[in-house]
Tab-separated table of N, CA and C in Angstrom:
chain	number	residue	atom	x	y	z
T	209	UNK	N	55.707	-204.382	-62.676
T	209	UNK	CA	54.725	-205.446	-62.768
T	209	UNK	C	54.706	-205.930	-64.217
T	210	UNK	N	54.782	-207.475	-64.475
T	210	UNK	CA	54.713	-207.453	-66.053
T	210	UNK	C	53.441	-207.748	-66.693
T	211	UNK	N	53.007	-208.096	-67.783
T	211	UNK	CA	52.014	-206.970	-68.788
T	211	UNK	C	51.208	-208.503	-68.044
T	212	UNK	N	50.721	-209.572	-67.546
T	212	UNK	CA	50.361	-210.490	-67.573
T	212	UNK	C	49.357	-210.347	-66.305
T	213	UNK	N	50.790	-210.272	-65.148
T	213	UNK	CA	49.842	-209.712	-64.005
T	213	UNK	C	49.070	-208.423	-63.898
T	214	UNK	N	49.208	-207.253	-65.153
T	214	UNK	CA	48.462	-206.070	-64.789
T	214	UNK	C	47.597	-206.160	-65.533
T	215	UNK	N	47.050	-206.970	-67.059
T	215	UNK	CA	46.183	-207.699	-67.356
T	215	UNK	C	45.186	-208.315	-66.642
T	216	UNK	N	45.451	-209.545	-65.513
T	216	UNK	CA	44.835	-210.074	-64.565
T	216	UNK	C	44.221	-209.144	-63.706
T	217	UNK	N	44.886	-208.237	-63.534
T	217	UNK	CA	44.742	-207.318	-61.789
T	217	UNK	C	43.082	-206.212	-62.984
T	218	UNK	N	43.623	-205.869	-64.056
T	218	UNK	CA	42.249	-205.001	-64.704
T	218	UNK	C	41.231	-206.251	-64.975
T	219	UNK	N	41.300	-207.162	-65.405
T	219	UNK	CA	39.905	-208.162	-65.384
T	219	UNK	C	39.327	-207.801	-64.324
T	220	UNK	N	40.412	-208.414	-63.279
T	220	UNK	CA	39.471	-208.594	-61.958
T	220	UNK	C	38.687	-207.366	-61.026
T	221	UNK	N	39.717	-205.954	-61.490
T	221	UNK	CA	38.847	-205.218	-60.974
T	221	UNK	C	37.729	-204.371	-61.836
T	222	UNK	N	37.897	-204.688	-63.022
T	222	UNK	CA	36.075	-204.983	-63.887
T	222	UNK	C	34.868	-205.588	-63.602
T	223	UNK	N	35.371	-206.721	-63.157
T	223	UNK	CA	34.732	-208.232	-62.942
T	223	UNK	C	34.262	-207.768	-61.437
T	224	UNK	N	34.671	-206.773	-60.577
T	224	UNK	CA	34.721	-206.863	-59.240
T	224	UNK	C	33.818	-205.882	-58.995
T	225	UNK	N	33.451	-204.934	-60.045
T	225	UNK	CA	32.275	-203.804	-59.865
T	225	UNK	C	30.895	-204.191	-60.187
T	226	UNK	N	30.488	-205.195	-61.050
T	226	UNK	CA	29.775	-205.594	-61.717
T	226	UNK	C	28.217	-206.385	-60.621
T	227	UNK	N	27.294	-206.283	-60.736
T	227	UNK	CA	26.473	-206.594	-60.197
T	227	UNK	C	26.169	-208.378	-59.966
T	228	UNK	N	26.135	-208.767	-59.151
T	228	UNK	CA	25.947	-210.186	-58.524
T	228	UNK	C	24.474	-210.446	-57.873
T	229	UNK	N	23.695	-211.286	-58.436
T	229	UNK	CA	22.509	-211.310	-57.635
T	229	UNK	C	22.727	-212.374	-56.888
T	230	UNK	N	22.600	-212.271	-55.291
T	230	UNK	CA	22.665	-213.163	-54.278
T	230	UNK	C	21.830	-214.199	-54.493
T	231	UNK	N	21.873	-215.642	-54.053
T	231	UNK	CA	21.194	-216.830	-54.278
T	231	UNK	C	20.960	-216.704	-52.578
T	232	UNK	N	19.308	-216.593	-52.430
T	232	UNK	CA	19.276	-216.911	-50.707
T	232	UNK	C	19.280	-218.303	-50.370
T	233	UNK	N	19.712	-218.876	-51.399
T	233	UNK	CA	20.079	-220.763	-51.241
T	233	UNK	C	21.534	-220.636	-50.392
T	234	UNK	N	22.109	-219.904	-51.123
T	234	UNK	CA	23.747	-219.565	-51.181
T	234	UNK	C	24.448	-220.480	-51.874
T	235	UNK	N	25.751	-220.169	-51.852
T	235	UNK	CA	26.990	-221.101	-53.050
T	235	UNK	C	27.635	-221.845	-52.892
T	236	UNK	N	28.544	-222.107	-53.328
T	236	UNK	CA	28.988	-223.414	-53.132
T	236	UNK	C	30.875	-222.904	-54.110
T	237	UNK	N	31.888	-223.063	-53.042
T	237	UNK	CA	32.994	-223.505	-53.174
T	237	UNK	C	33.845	-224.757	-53.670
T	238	UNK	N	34.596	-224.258	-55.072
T	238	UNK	CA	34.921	-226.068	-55.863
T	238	UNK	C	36.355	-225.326	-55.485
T	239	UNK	N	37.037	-226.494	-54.368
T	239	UNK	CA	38.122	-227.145	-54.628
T	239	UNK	C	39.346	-227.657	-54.755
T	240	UNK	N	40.228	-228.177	-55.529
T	240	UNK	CA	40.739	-229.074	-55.677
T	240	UNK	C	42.015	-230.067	-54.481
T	241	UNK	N	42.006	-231.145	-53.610
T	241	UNK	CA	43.081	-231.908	-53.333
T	241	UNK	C	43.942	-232.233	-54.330
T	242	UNK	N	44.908	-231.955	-54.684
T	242	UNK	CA	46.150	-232.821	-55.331
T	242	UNK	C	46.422	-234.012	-54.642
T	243	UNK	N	46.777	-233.726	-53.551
T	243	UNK	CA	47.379	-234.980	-52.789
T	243	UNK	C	46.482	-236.038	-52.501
T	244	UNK	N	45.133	-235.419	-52.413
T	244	UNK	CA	44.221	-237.038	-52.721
T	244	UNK	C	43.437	-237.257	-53.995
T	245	UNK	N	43.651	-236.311	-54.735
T	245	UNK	CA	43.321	-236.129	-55.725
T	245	UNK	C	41.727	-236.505	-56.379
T	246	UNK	N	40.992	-235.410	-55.417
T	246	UNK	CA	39.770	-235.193	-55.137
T	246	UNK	C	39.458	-234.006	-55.631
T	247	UNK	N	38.123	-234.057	-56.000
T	247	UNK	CA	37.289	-232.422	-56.269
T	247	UNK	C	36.597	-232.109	-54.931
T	248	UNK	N	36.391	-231.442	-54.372
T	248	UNK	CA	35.637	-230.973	-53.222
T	248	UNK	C	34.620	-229.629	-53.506
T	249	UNK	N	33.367	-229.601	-52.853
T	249	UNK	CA	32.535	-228.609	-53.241
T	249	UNK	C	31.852	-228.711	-51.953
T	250	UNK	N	31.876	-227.066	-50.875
T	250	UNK	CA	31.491	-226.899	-49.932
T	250	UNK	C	30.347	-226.164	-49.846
T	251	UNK	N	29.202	-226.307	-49.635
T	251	UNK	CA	28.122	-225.351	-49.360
T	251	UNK	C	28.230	-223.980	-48.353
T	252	UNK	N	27.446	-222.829	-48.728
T	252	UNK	CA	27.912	-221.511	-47.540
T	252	UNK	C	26.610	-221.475	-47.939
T	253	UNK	N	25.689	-221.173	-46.795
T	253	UNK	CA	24.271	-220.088	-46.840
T	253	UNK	C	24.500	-219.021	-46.402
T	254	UNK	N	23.555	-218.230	-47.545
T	254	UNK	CA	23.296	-216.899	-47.292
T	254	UNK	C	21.970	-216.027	-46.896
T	255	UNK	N	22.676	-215.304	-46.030
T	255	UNK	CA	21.328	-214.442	-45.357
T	255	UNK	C	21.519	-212.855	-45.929
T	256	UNK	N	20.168	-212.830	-46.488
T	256	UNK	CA	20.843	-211.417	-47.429
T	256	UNK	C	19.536	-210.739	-46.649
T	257	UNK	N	20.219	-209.128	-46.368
T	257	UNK	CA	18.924	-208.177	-45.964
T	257	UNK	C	18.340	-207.389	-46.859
T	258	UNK	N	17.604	-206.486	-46.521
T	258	UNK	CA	16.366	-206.040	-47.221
T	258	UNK	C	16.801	-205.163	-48.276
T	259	UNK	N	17.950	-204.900	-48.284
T	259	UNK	CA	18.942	-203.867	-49.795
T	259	UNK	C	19.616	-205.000	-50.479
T	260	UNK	N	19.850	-206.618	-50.522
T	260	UNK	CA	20.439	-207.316	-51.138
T	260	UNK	C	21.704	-207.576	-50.794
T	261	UNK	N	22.121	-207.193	-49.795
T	261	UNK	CA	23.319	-207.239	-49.300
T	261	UNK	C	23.762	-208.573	-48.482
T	262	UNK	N	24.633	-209.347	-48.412
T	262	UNK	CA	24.687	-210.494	-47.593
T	262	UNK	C	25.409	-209.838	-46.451
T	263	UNK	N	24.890	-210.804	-45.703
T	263	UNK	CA	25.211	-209.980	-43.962
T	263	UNK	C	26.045	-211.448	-43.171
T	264	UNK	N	26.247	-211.071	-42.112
T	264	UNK	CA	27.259	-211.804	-41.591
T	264	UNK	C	26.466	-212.699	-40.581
T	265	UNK	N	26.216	-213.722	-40.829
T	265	UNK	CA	25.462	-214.655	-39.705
T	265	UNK	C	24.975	-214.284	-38.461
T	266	UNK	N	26.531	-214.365	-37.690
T	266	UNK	CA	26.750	-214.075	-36.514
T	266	UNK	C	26.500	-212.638	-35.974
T	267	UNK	N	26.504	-211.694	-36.524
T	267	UNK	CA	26.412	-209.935	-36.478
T	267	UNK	C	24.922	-209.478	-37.273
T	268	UNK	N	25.076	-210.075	-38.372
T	268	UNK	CA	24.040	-209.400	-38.844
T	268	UNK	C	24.201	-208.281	-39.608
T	269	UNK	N	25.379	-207.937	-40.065
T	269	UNK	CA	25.822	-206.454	-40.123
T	269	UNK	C	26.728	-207.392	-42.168
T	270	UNK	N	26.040	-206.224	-42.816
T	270	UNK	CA	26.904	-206.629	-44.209
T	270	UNK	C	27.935	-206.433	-44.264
């Protein structure tokens, strides 16, 4: 693996332990078309249960 991607791969699994406080608004996904050369930004709501956990709409289950 060279020093660039195993660089990347330790950010992310730093970045990946780290605490996130859920928005019960929920977030929003940016992006990009090239080919129409558009920004796009999609809304997701979230249903978080009683430990903070986001759960799965449909199940209910985190």
């Amino acid at each position: 693996m060279n020093q660039a991607i195993a660089d990347t791969t330790a950010i992310d699994q730093k970045l990946s332990k780290r605490f996130i406080e859920l928005d019960p608004s929920g977030y929003f996904i940016i992006y990009i078309n090239r080919d129409e050369r558009l920004i796009y930004a999609k809304h997701y709501g979230n249903i978080i249960n009683d430990k903070g956990l986001a759960c799965d709409p449909e199940t209910g289950e985190p």
